[in-house]
Coordinates of C-alpha atoms and ligand atoms in Angstrom, one line a residue:
M1 CA -25.9 171.1 151.0
K2 CA -23.8 173.5 148.9
V3 CA -20.0 173.2 149.9
L4 CA -17.3 175.4 148.7
V5 CA -14.1 173.4 148.1
I6 CA -10.8 175.5 148.5
N7 CA -7.2 174.2 147.4
A8 CA -4.8 177.0 148.4
G9 CA -1.4 177.4 147.3
S10 CA 1.2 180.0 147.9
S11 CA 0.2 182.4 145.5
S12 CA -3.0 180.4 143.9
L13 CA -6.3 179.4 145.0
K14 CA -8.6 177.0 143.2
Y15 CA -12.1 176.8 144.4
Q16 CA -15.3 174.8 143.3
L17 CA -19.0 175.2 144.5
I18 CA -20.6 171.7 144.7
D19 CA -24.2 170.9 145.4
M20 CA -24.1 168.1 147.4
D21 CA -27.9 166.9 146.5
T22 CA -27.1 166.4 143.0
K23 CA -23.2 166.1 143.2
A24 CA -23.3 168.9 140.3
V25 CA -20.0 171.3 140.1
M26 CA -22.1 174.8 140.0
A27 CA -19.2 176.8 139.8
K28 CA -15.4 176.3 139.6
G29 CA -12.1 178.7 139.2
L30 CA -8.9 179.7 140.1
C31 CA -7.2 182.9 141.6
E32 CA -3.7 183.2 140.5
R33 CA -0.9 185.7 141.3
I34 CA -2.1 186.5 144.6
G35 CA 0.4 188.9 146.6
I36 CA 1.9 189.8 143.0
D37 CA -1.2 191.5 141.3
G38 CA -4.1 188.9 141.0
K39 CA -6.1 187.1 138.3
L40 CA -9.6 185.3 138.4
T41 CA -10.8 182.7 136.2
H42 CA -14.0 181.4 136.6
Q43 CA -16.8 179.2 135.2
G44 CA -20.2 179.0 136.0
N45 CA -22.7 175.9 135.3
K46 CA -25.2 178.6 133.4
T47 CA -22.8 179.2 130.4
E48 CA -19.7 177.4 128.8
E49 CA -18.0 180.9 128.8
K50 CA -15.2 181.7 131.2
Y51 CA -15.1 184.9 133.0
K52 CA -11.4 186.2 133.1
A53 CA -10.3 189.2 135.2
D54 CA -7.6 191.2 136.7
I55 CA -8.7 191.7 140.3
A56 CA -6.1 193.0 142.9
M57 CA -5.4 190.0 145.2
P58 CA -2.7 191.4 147.9
T59 CA -3.7 188.6 150.3
H60 CA -5.6 185.3 150.4
S61 CA -8.4 187.0 152.1
D62 CA -8.6 189.7 149.0
A63 CA -8.6 186.1 146.7
I64 CA -11.6 184.5 148.9
K65 CA -13.6 188.0 148.5
A66 CA -13.1 188.0 144.8
V67 CA -14.4 184.2 144.4
I68 CA -17.6 185.1 146.8
D69 CA -18.3 188.3 144.6
I70 CA -18.2 186.3 141.5
L71 CA -20.4 183.6 143.1
L72 CA -22.8 186.2 143.6
D73 CA -22.4 188.0 140.4
K74 CA -26.0 188.9 138.5
E75 CA -24.4 187.7 135.3
W76 CA -21.5 185.2 136.3
G77 CA -22.7 184.1 139.6
V78 CA -24.6 181.0 140.7
I79 CA -26.0 182.2 144.0
S80 CA -27.9 185.0 145.3
D81 CA -26.4 185.4 148.9
M82 CA -23.4 184.0 150.9
S83 CA -25.5 182.4 153.3
E84 CA -26.3 179.6 150.6
I85 CA -22.8 178.5 151.0
D86 CA -23.2 175.6 154.1
A87 CA -19.8 174.6 154.6
V88 CA -16.3 174.9 153.3
G89 CA -13.8 172.0 152.8
H90 CA -10.2 172.8 152.5
R91 CA -7.4 170.5 151.0
V92 CA -4.5 170.5 153.6
V93 CA -1.5 168.6 152.5
H94 CA 0.0 167.2 155.6
G95 CA -1.6 166.1 158.7
G96 CA 1.2 164.3 160.1
E97 CA 0.1 161.6 162.7
Y98 CA -2.4 163.7 164.1
F99 CA -5.4 163.1 161.4
A100 CA -6.3 159.5 160.2
D101 CA -9.6 161.5 158.8
S102 CA -10.9 164.5 157.8
V103 CA -12.0 166.8 160.6
I104 CA -14.1 170.1 161.3
I105 CA -11.9 173.1 161.7
T106 CA -11.4 174.5 165.0
D107 CA -8.6 176.4 167.1
K108 CA -7.1 172.8 168.3
V109 CA -7.2 171.5 164.8
I110 CA -5.4 174.6 163.5
K111 CA -2.5 174.1 165.9
A112 CA -2.2 170.7 164.7
I113 CA -2.0 171.8 161.2
E114 CA 0.9 174.2 162.2
A115 CA 2.7 171.7 164.1
C116 CA 2.9 169.8 160.5
I117 CA 4.7 172.9 158.9
P118 CA 8.3 171.2 159.2
L119 CA 6.9 168.4 157.6
A120 CA 5.4 170.4 154.5
P121 CA 6.9 173.6 154.8
L122 CA 5.8 174.7 151.3
H123 CA 2.2 173.5 151.5
N124 CA 0.8 173.7 154.9
P125 CA 1.5 177.4 155.4
P126 CA -0.7 178.4 152.2
N127 CA -3.2 176.0 153.1
L128 CA -3.5 177.6 156.5
T129 CA -3.6 181.2 154.8
G130 CA -6.6 179.7 152.9
I131 CA -8.6 178.5 156.0
N132 CA -7.6 182.1 157.9
A133 CA -8.8 183.8 154.9
C134 CA -12.2 182.0 154.9
R135 CA -12.5 182.5 158.4
E136 CA -12.0 186.3 158.1
V137 CA -14.3 186.7 155.0
M138 CA -17.1 184.1 155.8
G139 CA -17.4 184.3 159.5
D140 CA -18.6 181.0 161.5
V141 CA -19.9 179.0 158.3
P142 CA -18.4 175.5 159.2
M143 CA -15.2 174.1 157.8
V144 CA -13.4 171.0 157.1
A145 CA -9.7 170.2 156.5
V146 CA -9.2 167.0 154.4
F147 CA -6.0 165.8 154.3
D148 CA -3.8 164.1 151.6
T149 CA -2.0 162.1 154.2
A150 CA -5.0 161.0 156.2
F151 CA -6.0 157.8 154.0
H152 CA -2.5 156.4 154.4
Q153 CA -2.6 156.5 158.2
S154 CA -3.7 153.1 158.3
M155 CA -0.5 151.6 157.2
P156 CA 1.1 149.0 159.4
Q157 CA 4.2 150.1 161.3
K158 CA 6.2 147.7 159.1
S159 CA 5.4 149.6 155.9
Y160 CA 5.8 153.1 157.1
M161 CA 9.0 153.1 159.2
Y162 CA 12.3 153.7 157.5
A163 CA 15.2 151.5 158.7
V164 CA 17.2 154.6 160.3
P165 CA 17.8 154.8 164.2
Y166 CA 14.3 154.7 165.9
E167 CA 14.7 157.6 167.9
Y168 CA 14.3 159.9 164.6
Y169 CA 11.1 158.5 164.5
Q170 CA 10.5 159.2 167.9
K171 CA 12.3 162.6 167.8
Y172 CA 11.1 163.9 164.5
K173 CA 8.5 161.9 163.5
I174 CA 10.6 160.8 160.5
R175 CA 8.3 158.1 158.9
R176 CA 6.5 157.2 155.6
Y177 CA 3.2 159.3 155.2
G178 CA 2.1 159.1 151.6
F179 CA 0.2 161.7 149.5
H180 CA -2.7 161.8 147.2
G181 CA -4.8 160.2 149.8
T182 CA -8.0 161.6 148.7
S183 CA -7.5 160.3 145.2
H184 CA -6.5 157.0 146.2
K185 CA -9.7 156.6 148.5
Y186 CA -12.1 158.1 145.9
V187 CA -10.8 155.5 143.0
S188 CA -10.8 152.6 145.4
Q189 CA -14.2 153.1 146.3
Q190 CA -15.1 153.5 142.6
A191 CA -13.7 150.5 142.0
A192 CA -15.9 148.8 144.4
E193 CA -18.7 150.0 142.9
M194 CA -17.8 149.2 139.5
L195 CA -16.8 145.8 140.4
G196 CA -20.2 145.3 142.4
R197 CA -18.1 143.9 145.5
P198 CA -18.0 145.2 149.0
I199 CA -14.6 147.1 149.2
E200 CA -13.9 145.0 152.4
S201 CA -13.5 141.9 150.3
L202 CA -11.1 143.4 147.6
K203 CA -7.2 144.0 147.4
L204 CA -6.6 147.1 144.9
I205 CA -3.7 148.7 143.6
T206 CA -4.3 152.5 142.8
C207 CA -2.0 154.1 140.5
H208 CA -2.5 158.1 140.8
L209 CA -0.2 159.0 137.8
G210 CA 0.1 162.6 137.0
N211 CA 2.6 165.2 137.1
G212 CA 3.2 164.1 140.7
S213 CA 2.7 160.3 140.9
S214 CA 2.0 157.8 143.7
I215 CA 0.9 154.0 144.0
A216 CA -1.3 152.7 146.8
A217 CA -2.1 148.9 148.0
I218 CA -5.5 148.9 149.3
D219 CA -6.5 146.0 151.3
G220 CA -9.8 146.2 152.5
G221 CA -10.4 149.6 151.9
R222 CA -7.6 150.4 153.8
S223 CA -4.2 151.9 152.8
V224 CA -1.6 149.3 153.7
D225 CA 1.3 150.9 151.7
T226 CA 2.2 153.6 149.3
S227 CA 5.0 154.7 147.1
M228 CA 5.4 158.3 148.3
G229 CA 7.1 158.7 151.8
F230 CA 8.1 161.3 154.1
T231 CA 7.9 163.7 151.3
P232 CA 6.4 163.8 148.1
I233 CA 9.8 163.1 146.1
D234 CA 9.8 159.1 147.2
G235 CA 8.5 156.4 145.0
L236 CA 8.2 156.9 141.2
P237 CA 10.4 159.1 138.9
M238 CA 7.7 161.9 138.0
G239 CA 7.3 164.9 135.8
T240 CA 10.5 166.9 137.7
R241 CA 10.9 164.6 140.8
S242 CA 13.9 162.0 140.9
G243 CA 11.6 159.4 143.0
N244 CA 13.8 157.1 145.2
I245 CA 17.3 157.1 144.7
D246 CA 20.2 155.9 146.5
P247 CA 20.8 158.4 149.3
S248 CA 24.5 158.5 148.8
I249 CA 24.0 160.2 145.6
I250 CA 22.9 163.7 147.6
E251 CA 26.5 163.7 149.3
F252 CA 28.4 162.7 146.2
L253 CA 26.9 165.7 144.1
A254 CA 26.8 168.0 147.1
E255 CA 30.5 167.3 147.1
H256 CA 31.5 167.2 143.5
E257 CA 29.0 169.9 142.3
N258 CA 29.9 172.4 145.3
M259 CA 26.1 172.5 146.6
S260 CA 24.3 172.4 149.5
A261 CA 22.2 169.4 150.5
A262 CA 19.2 171.9 150.1
E263 CA 20.4 172.6 146.4
V264 CA 20.6 168.9 145.8
I265 CA 17.3 168.1 146.9
N266 CA 15.9 171.1 145.0
I267 CA 17.6 169.6 141.8
L268 CA 15.9 166.1 142.8
N269 CA 12.4 168.0 143.1
K270 CA 12.6 170.4 140.1
K271 CA 14.9 169.2 137.4
S272 CA 14.8 165.3 137.6
G273 CA 12.4 163.0 136.6
M274 CA 11.1 162.7 133.1
L275 CA 12.2 166.3 132.7
G276 CA 16.0 165.3 133.6
I277 CA 16.2 162.0 131.8
S278 CA 14.6 163.4 128.5
G279 CA 15.9 167.0 128.4
V280 CA 12.8 167.8 126.8
S281 CA 9.7 168.3 129.3
S282 CA 8.0 167.0 132.1
D283 CA 5.0 166.5 130.3
F284 CA 4.3 163.2 128.9
R285 CA 2.5 164.4 126.1
D286 CA 6.0 166.5 124.9
L287 CA 7.8 163.0 125.6
D288 CA 5.2 161.3 123.1
V289 CA 5.8 163.8 120.3
A290 CA 9.7 163.5 120.9
I291 CA 9.7 159.8 121.0
N292 CA 7.8 160.1 117.5
E293 CA 10.6 162.1 116.4
G294 CA 13.1 159.5 117.4
N295 CA 14.4 161.0 120.6
N296 CA 16.0 157.9 122.6
R297 CA 16.5 159.9 125.8
A298 CA 12.7 160.7 126.0
A299 CA 11.7 156.8 125.2
L300 CA 14.3 156.0 128.1
A301 CA 12.6 158.5 130.4
K302 CA 9.1 156.7 129.7
D303 CA 10.8 153.2 130.0
M304 CA 12.0 154.2 133.4
F305 CA 8.7 155.5 134.8
N306 CA 6.7 152.5 133.4
T307 CA 9.2 150.0 134.6
S308 CA 9.0 151.6 138.2
V309 CA 5.2 151.5 138.1
K310 CA 5.4 147.6 137.3
K311 CA 8.0 147.0 139.9
I312 CA 5.8 148.7 142.8
I313 CA 2.7 147.1 141.6
G314 CA 4.6 143.6 141.7
S315 CA 6.1 144.4 145.2
Y316 CA 2.2 145.1 146.2
I317 CA 0.5 141.9 144.8
A318 CA 3.3 140.3 146.9
E319 CA 2.7 142.1 149.9
M320 CA -1.1 141.9 149.6
G321 CA -1.1 138.2 148.7
G322 CA -2.9 138.9 145.4
V323 CA -4.9 141.6 143.8
D324 CA -8.3 142.0 142.6
A325 CA -8.1 145.2 140.4
I326 CA -5.2 147.6 139.2
I327 CA -6.5 151.2 138.8
F328 CA -5.2 153.8 136.9
T329 CA -5.9 157.4 137.6
A330 CA -4.7 161.2 137.2
G331 CA -3.4 162.9 134.1
V332 CA -1.3 160.2 132.8
G333 CA -3.0 157.3 133.9
E334 CA -6.5 158.4 132.8
N335 CA -5.1 159.3 129.3
D336 CA -1.6 157.5 128.5
R337 CA -2.7 154.4 127.0
S338 CA 1.0 153.7 126.1
V339 CA 1.9 153.8 129.8
R340 CA -1.0 151.7 130.6
W341 CA 0.0 149.1 128.1
D342 CA 3.7 148.9 128.8
V343 CA 3.2 148.7 132.6
C344 CA 0.8 145.7 132.3
E345 CA 2.5 143.8 129.6
H346 CA 4.1 140.6 130.6
M347 CA 1.9 140.1 133.6
E348 CA -0.5 137.6 132.2
Y349 CA 1.1 135.0 134.6
L350 CA -0.6 136.9 137.2
G351 CA -4.0 137.2 135.6
I352 CA -3.4 140.9 134.3
K353 CA -4.2 141.4 130.5
I354 CA -5.2 144.5 128.9
D355 CA -7.5 144.7 125.9
P356 CA -6.0 146.7 123.4
E357 CA -9.1 148.0 121.7
K358 CA -10.4 148.9 125.3
N359 CA -7.4 150.5 126.2
K360 CA -7.7 153.3 123.2
Y361 CA -10.2 155.3 125.2
R362 CA -9.1 157.8 127.5
G363 CA -10.4 160.0 130.2
R364 CA -13.3 157.7 130.9
Q365 CA -14.4 155.6 133.8
M366 CA -14.0 151.9 132.2
D367 CA -12.6 148.2 132.4
I368 CA -9.9 147.8 129.9
S369 CA -9.1 144.2 130.8
I370 CA -9.7 141.4 128.6
D371 CA -13.0 139.3 129.2
Y372 CA -11.5 136.6 130.9
A373 CA -8.5 138.2 132.7
R374 CA -8.6 137.4 136.5
V375 CA -7.6 140.7 137.6
R376 CA -9.7 143.7 136.5
V377 CA -7.5 146.6 135.1
L378 CA -9.8 149.9 135.6
V379 CA -9.5 153.4 134.6
I380 CA -11.2 155.7 136.8
P381 CA -11.0 159.5 136.5
T382 CA -10.2 160.9 140.1
N383 CA -12.4 163.5 141.7
E384 CA -10.3 164.9 144.7
E385 CA -12.8 167.8 145.1
L386 CA -15.9 165.6 145.3
V387 CA -14.2 163.6 148.2
I388 CA -13.3 167.0 150.1
A389 CA -16.9 167.9 149.6
Q390 CA -18.6 164.4 150.5
D391 CA -16.3 164.6 153.8
T392 CA -17.3 168.0 154.7
E393 CA -20.9 167.2 154.3
R394 CA -20.6 164.1 156.2
L395 CA -18.8 165.9 159.3
V396 CA -20.8 168.8 159.0
K397 CA -23.9 166.7 159.2
E398 CA -22.6 164.6 162.1
A399 CA -21.8 167.7 164.0
Q400 CA -25.4 169.0 163.6
A401 CA -26.8 165.9 164.8
K402 CA -25.2 166.3 168.0
Ligands
ADP1 P1 -0.8 166.9 138.8 O1 -2.6 167.0 139.6 O2 0.2 166.3 139.4 O3 -0.5 168.4 138.6 P2 -2.0 165.6 136.5 O4 -2.8 164.5 137.4 O5 -3.3 166.7 136.2 O6 -1.4 166.4 137.4 O7 -1.4 165.2 135.4 C1 -0.7 165.8 134.3 C2 -0.2 165.3 133.5 O8 -0.8 164.5 132.9 C3 0.8 166.0 132.5 O9 1.9 166.6 132.8 C4 0.7 165.1 131.3 O10 1.9 164.7 131.1 C5 -0.4 164.2 131.5 N1 -1.3 164.1 130.6 C6 -2.5 164.7 130.5 N2 -3.1 164.5 129.4 C7 -2.6 163.5 128.7 C8 -2.7 163.0 127.5 N3 -3.7 163.3 126.8 N4 -1.8 161.8 127.0 C9 -0.6 161.7 128.0 N5 -0.4 162.4 128.8 C10 -1.1 163.3 129.3

């Protein structure tokens, strides 16, 4: 089965065509500046070379058409007929309390995704636009929605509630949802495979550390807690996001800087975190350069990040009553050895100790703990597209079998 994976943003659309028989990525690419002018970057598996072109993309439907055209292209394409695409898997950010798993897209599902727009006003509308564009261009090819929030729906109520009046949960569904679910799910399953143990017997802490970062406590294969909350601003300080702060700061800043609550939240989303503290950059590589040049605020930003990761790991060990493995993934987790080192330092008493030699590698799946450590520390590159394609294949095959 060949599955086209679509991740649609407001002016961009990422895609991958995956052959599920071999798990090989046949082609991948990116449409940018949709609704402005339009740019396509595409790479097929026949060549290392990338195809780049300016193609008019007034709407997302035009972007999907451009994707299909290039997939069918004689020189750059990888298929000879659109019918070779057996199914489409869409990334959808917010599934609210409606979806605890991926789902075949129907009109009813689209209505439920629409109902979640107030919870993710920046993400769900472009995700829906991507779905509708595919329906328009590709007709009745089966499509599946895979939600960032679904994996965390297994959290117990004591973990997902905020201690505000209960009526706000009832009225507005204000609660912790958590995000990066596809990534947490993927790396936890990979970890079980690496450890050669059934996931049902494992207590895992997965650290998805990238531009956006979140940590999940996964007990027996089920997410029981996670650091992102009602929105992706909660939890760790990130590239440009503050992470959790005392909520009174919002009112204080609004009053003293003469801003609306929305303007303060915008600062907490876009000008805070590593960028806000360092004044240098949101990118951890830039922070390292600045730290090497003696920039104390860049060093402070990273120290704050590492300490926050450590605190959450500690709290999840307490919450689950132990841990078998800690997993690092995403841009920072896979690549930044100093983050991994600092996070895991001084945790020997919990059975956690990294091997400095093994920790030197980056971007590859490996166990980086010292041989005798009780808790395994694993680096596992994430692959959200593969999870989306796998869920799509599973659901479409189940539906066809009915
Ligand atoms: P997202 O998907 O949230 O946009 P990624 O998971 O791609 O983010 O992570 C991007 C971040 O990973 C970059 O901002 C950068 O800080 C970090 N990163 C990538 N490569 C390296 C590296 N070699 N060393 C340190 N940090 C890196």
